[in-house]
Amino acid sequence: MCHKTTCNTCQKTTWFGCGFHVPSVMDSVPKDEWCTCEPKVEKSGREYPPAGSVLGGLGKCIVS
């Protein structure tokens, strides 16, 4: 299953998960809010943002 997340690079909306449900996740998000990073992912003849992390924008806050 795929879910929305925040891109660690541009801080816009992207997705994470199996990749099969990208359209159902991203089509509900206004295109101007989509992650602008590359490379794009093609699903059903449309381009979508690349997969993000399950941690989303929180990934920058984790100290190892």
mmCIF file of N, CA and C in Angstrom:
data_model
loop_
_atom_site.group_PDB
_atom_site.id
_atom_site.type_symbol
_atom_site.label_atom_id
_atom_site.label_comp_id
_atom_site.label_asym_id
_atom_site.label_seq_id
_atom_site.Cartn_x
_atom_site.Cartn_y
_atom_site.Cartn_z
ATOM 1 N N MET A 1 0.847 -1.181 0.000
ATOM 2 C CA MET A 1 0.000 0.000 0.000
ATOM 3 C C MET A 1 0.890 1.240 0.000
ATOM 4 N N CYS A 2 0.463 2.285 -0.665
ATOM 5 C CA CYS A 2 1.213 3.542 -0.723
ATOM 6 C C CYS A 2 0.526 4.602 0.137
ATOM 7 N N HIS A 3 1.327 5.541 0.628
ATOM 8 C CA HIS A 3 0.840 6.606 1.496
ATOM 9 C C HIS A 3 1.568 7.897 1.157
ATOM 10 N N LYS A 4 0.968 9.035 1.564
ATOM 11 C CA LYS A 4 1.615 10.334 1.381
ATOM 12 C C LYS A 4 2.737 10.502 2.392
ATOM 13 N N THR A 5 3.752 11.264 1.984
ATOM 14 C CA THR A 5 4.828 11.647 2.879
ATOM 15 C C THR A 5 5.394 12.966 2.375
ATOM 16 N N THR A 6 6.309 13.546 3.117
ATOM 17 C CA THR A 6 6.961 14.792 2.727
ATOM 18 C C THR A 6 8.366 14.488 2.244
ATOM 19 N N CYS A 7 8.724 15.057 1.103
ATOM 20 C CA CYS A 7 10.062 14.864 0.540
ATOM 21 C C CYS A 7 11.105 15.494 1.461
ATOM 22 N N ASN A 8 12.176 14.769 1.727
ATOM 23 C CA ASN A 8 13.257 15.287 2.573
ATOM 24 C C ASN A 8 14.027 16.413 1.902
ATOM 25 N N THR A 9 13.981 16.493 0.575
ATOM 26 C CA THR A 9 14.764 17.483 -0.160
ATOM 27 C C THR A 9 14.001 18.780 -0.390
ATOM 28 N N CYS A 10 12.801 18.688 -1.000
ATOM 29 C CA CYS A 10 12.065 19.910 -1.372
ATOM 30 C C CYS A 10 10.916 20.236 -0.419
ATOM 31 N N GLN A 11 10.645 19.351 0.529
ATOM 32 C CA GLN A 11 9.595 19.534 1.537
ATOM 33 C C GLN A 11 8.183 19.567 0.958
ATOM 34 N N LYS A 12 8.009 19.020 -0.247
ATOM 35 C CA LYS A 12 6.678 18.928 -0.841
ATOM 36 C C LYS A 12 6.175 17.489 -0.731
ATOM 37 N N THR A 13 4.934 17.263 -1.164
ATOM 38 C CA THR A 13 4.296 15.959 -1.003
ATOM 39 C C THR A 13 4.780 14.946 -2.029
ATOM 40 N N THR A 14 5.084 13.752 -1.559
ATOM 41 C CA THR A 14 5.414 12.619 -2.404
ATOM 42 C C THR A 14 4.762 11.388 -1.788
ATOM 43 N N TRP A 15 5.217 10.219 -2.124
ATOM 44 C CA TRP A 15 4.599 8.979 -1.678
ATOM 45 C C TRP A 15 5.665 8.002 -1.208
ATOM 46 N N PHE A 16 5.246 7.001 -0.450
ATOM 47 C CA PHE A 16 6.119 5.873 -0.121
ATOM 48 C C PHE A 16 5.262 4.621 -0.108
ATOM 49 N N GLY A 17 5.883 3.495 -0.303
ATOM 50 C CA GLY A 17 5.167 2.229 -0.264
ATOM 51 C C GLY A 17 5.539 1.326 -1.418
ATOM 52 N N CYS A 18 4.602 0.468 -1.797
ATOM 53 C CA CYS A 18 4.859 -0.584 -2.786
ATOM 54 C C CYS A 18 4.958 -0.070 -4.212
ATOM 55 N N GLY A 19 4.394 1.089 -4.513
ATOM 56 C CA GLY A 19 4.436 1.645 -5.863
ATOM 57 C C GLY A 19 3.208 1.353 -6.700
ATOM 58 N N PHE A 20 2.354 0.453 -6.264
ATOM 59 C CA PHE A 20 1.163 0.101 -7.036
ATOM 60 C C PHE A 20 0.021 1.108 -6.876
ATOM 61 N N HIS A 21 0.039 1.917 -5.823
ATOM 62 C CA HIS A 21 -1.077 2.813 -5.527
ATOM 63 C C HIS A 21 -0.702 4.285 -5.656
ATOM 64 N N VAL A 22 0.372 4.580 -6.373
ATOM 65 C CA VAL A 22 0.846 5.963 -6.511
ATOM 66 C C VAL A 22 -0.258 6.881 -7.038
ATOM 67 N N PRO A 23 -0.957 6.521 -8.124
ATOM 68 C CA PRO A 23 -2.011 7.422 -8.613
ATOM 69 C C PRO A 23 -3.093 7.707 -7.572
ATOM 70 N N SER A 24 -3.513 6.700 -6.821
ATOM 71 C CA SER A 24 -4.575 6.929 -5.839
ATOM 72 C C SER A 24 -4.119 7.836 -4.705
ATOM 73 N N VAL A 25 -2.829 7.854 -4.419
ATOM 74 C CA VAL A 25 -2.288 8.737 -3.382
ATOM 75 C C VAL A 25 -2.086 10.146 -3.934
ATOM 76 N N MET A 26 -1.391 10.255 -5.050
ATOM 77 C CA MET A 26 -0.974 11.565 -5.549
ATOM 78 C C MET A 26 -2.072 12.332 -6.288
ATOM 79 N N ASP A 27 -3.035 11.647 -6.884
ATOM 80 C CA ASP A 27 -4.080 12.350 -7.628
ATOM 81 C C ASP A 27 -4.975 13.193 -6.729
ATOM 82 N N SER A 28 -4.963 12.944 -5.420
ATOM 83 C CA SER A 28 -5.757 13.752 -4.488
ATOM 84 C C SER A 28 -4.990 14.976 -3.981
ATOM 85 N N VAL A 29 -3.727 15.109 -4.384
ATOM 86 C CA VAL A 29 -2.876 16.226 -3.956
ATOM 87 C C VAL A 29 -2.769 17.220 -5.115
ATOM 88 N N PRO A 30 -3.014 18.519 -4.877
ATOM 89 C CA PRO A 30 -2.847 19.503 -5.954
ATOM 90 C C PRO A 30 -1.430 19.429 -6.535
ATOM 91 N N LYS A 31 -1.322 19.488 -7.855
ATOM 92 C CA LYS A 31 -0.039 19.292 -8.524
ATOM 93 C C LYS A 31 1.017 20.306 -8.067
ATOM 94 N N ASP A 32 0.614 21.524 -7.690
ATOM 95 C CA ASP A 32 1.594 22.515 -7.235
ATOM 96 C C ASP A 32 2.167 22.178 -5.859
ATOM 97 N N GLU A 33 1.609 21.167 -5.197
ATOM 98 C CA GLU A 33 2.123 20.707 -3.907
ATOM 99 C C GLU A 33 2.973 19.444 -4.038
ATOM 100 N N TRP A 34 3.120 18.922 -5.259
ATOM 101 C CA TRP A 34 3.903 17.708 -5.494
ATOM 102 C C TRP A 34 5.391 17.978 -5.379
ATOM 103 N N CYS A 35 6.123 16.990 -4.913
ATOM 104 C CA CYS A 35 7.583 16.999 -4.912
ATOM 105 C C CYS A 35 8.075 17.267 -6.334
ATOM 106 N N THR A 36 9.103 18.090 -6.451
ATOM 107 C CA THR A 36 9.632 18.462 -7.769
ATOM 108 C C THR A 36 10.949 17.763 -8.088
ATOM 109 N N CYS A 37 11.361 16.829 -7.256
ATOM 110 C CA CYS A 37 12.637 16.140 -7.456
ATOM 111 C C CYS A 37 12.575 15.161 -8.632
ATOM 112 N N GLU A 38 13.730 14.730 -9.072
ATOM 113 C CA GLU A 38 13.877 13.767 -10.172
ATOM 114 C C GLU A 38 14.549 12.513 -9.625
ATOM 115 N N PRO A 39 14.428 11.383 -10.263
ATOM 116 C CA PRO A 39 13.672 11.112 -11.488
ATOM 117 C C PRO A 39 12.201 10.850 -11.185
ATOM 118 N N LYS A 40 11.346 11.205 -12.119
ATOM 119 C CA LYS A 40 9.914 10.959 -11.987
ATOM 120 C C LYS A 40 9.626 9.466 -12.157
ATOM 121 N N VAL A 41 8.459 9.052 -11.686
ATOM 122 C CA VAL A 41 7.997 7.670 -11.797
ATOM 123 C C VAL A 41 6.788 7.673 -12.729
ATOM 124 N N GLU A 42 6.776 6.796 -13.718
ATOM 125 C CA GLU A 42 5.633 6.734 -14.628
ATOM 126 C C GLU A 42 4.677 5.625 -14.205
ATOM 127 N N LYS A 43 3.422 5.998 -14.047
ATOM 128 C CA LYS A 43 2.353 5.057 -13.696
ATOM 129 C C LYS A 43 1.131 5.407 -14.532
ATOM 130 N N SER A 44 0.567 4.434 -15.206
ATOM 131 C CA SER A 44 -0.649 4.626 -16.007
ATOM 132 C C SER A 44 -0.504 5.772 -17.007
ATOM 133 N N GLY A 45 0.690 5.921 -17.584
ATOM 134 C CA GLY A 45 0.927 6.944 -18.592
ATOM 135 C C GLY A 45 1.121 8.351 -18.054
ATOM 136 N N ARG A 46 1.212 8.510 -16.743
ATOM 137 C CA ARG A 46 1.426 9.829 -16.129
ATOM 138 C C ARG A 46 2.705 9.806 -15.315
ATOM 139 N N GLU A 47 3.311 10.979 -15.152
ATOM 140 C CA GLU A 47 4.524 11.089 -14.335
ATOM 141 C C GLU A 47 4.173 11.544 -12.928
ATOM 142 N N TYR A 48 4.812 10.897 -11.959
ATOM 143 C CA TYR A 48 4.621 11.210 -10.547
ATOM 144 C C TYR A 48 5.976 11.457 -9.901
ATOM 145 N N PRO A 49 5.989 12.093 -8.721
ATOM 146 C CA PRO A 49 7.262 12.317 -8.026
ATOM 147 C C PRO A 49 7.932 10.997 -7.657
ATOM 148 N N PRO A 50 9.239 11.053 -7.398
ATOM 149 C CA PRO A 50 9.930 9.848 -6.938
ATOM 150 C C PRO A 50 9.445 9.457 -5.538
ATOM 151 N N ALA A 51 9.674 8.212 -5.184
ATOM 152 C CA ALA A 51 9.280 7.730 -3.859
ATOM 153 C C ALA A 51 10.047 8.474 -2.772
ATOM 154 N N GLY A 52 9.367 8.723 -1.676
ATOM 155 C CA GLY A 52 9.999 9.356 -0.527
ATOM 156 C C GLY A 52 10.275 8.328 0.558
ATOM 157 N N SER A 53 10.579 8.816 1.719
ATOM 158 C CA SER A 53 10.890 7.978 2.872
ATOM 159 C C SER A 53 9.674 7.879 3.782
ATOM 160 N N VAL A 54 9.549 6.766 4.458
ATOM 161 C CA VAL A 54 8.484 6.603 5.438
ATOM 162 C C VAL A 54 8.598 7.673 6.521
ATOM 163 N N LEU A 55 9.800 8.189 6.752
ATOM 164 C CA LEU A 55 10.011 9.223 7.767
ATOM 165 C C LEU A 55 9.649 10.612 7.272
ATOM 166 N N GLY A 56 9.535 10.785 5.947
ATOM 167 C CA GLY A 56 9.207 12.089 5.389
ATOM 168 C C GLY A 56 10.170 13.152 5.862
ATOM 169 N N GLY A 57 9.660 14.345 6.150
ATOM 170 C CA GLY A 57 10.474 15.461 6.584
ATOM 171 C C GLY A 57 11.149 15.241 7.923
ATOM 172 N N LEU A 58 10.712 14.232 8.675
ATOM 173 C CA LEU A 58 11.326 13.958 9.970
ATOM 174 C C LEU A 58 12.726 13.384 9.836
ATOM 175 N N GLY A 59 13.045 12.857 8.654
ATOM 176 C CA GLY A 59 14.351 12.244 8.440
ATOM 177 C C GLY A 59 15.501 13.179 8.742
ATOM 178 N N LYS A 60 15.301 14.487 8.574
ATOM 179 C CA LYS A 60 16.358 15.463 8.833
ATOM 180 C C LYS A 60 16.576 15.684 10.325
ATOM 181 N N CYS A 61 15.615 15.267 11.122
ATOM 182 C CA CYS A 61 15.704 15.511 12.561
ATOM 183 C C CYS A 61 16.355 14.364 13.323
ATOM 184 N N ILE A 62 16.571 13.256 12.663
ATOM 185 C CA ILE A 62 17.113 12.084 13.356
ATOM 186 C C ILE A 62 18.631 12.172 13.434
ATOM 187 N N VAL A 63 19.163 11.999 14.620
ATOM 188 C CA VAL A 63 20.607 12.027 14.832
ATOM 189 C C VAL A 63 21.077 10.599 15.038
ATOM 190 N N SER A 64 22.104 10.200 14.271
ATOM 191 C CA SER A 64 22.586 8.821 14.422
ATOM 192 C C SER A 64 23.819 8.769 15.292
#
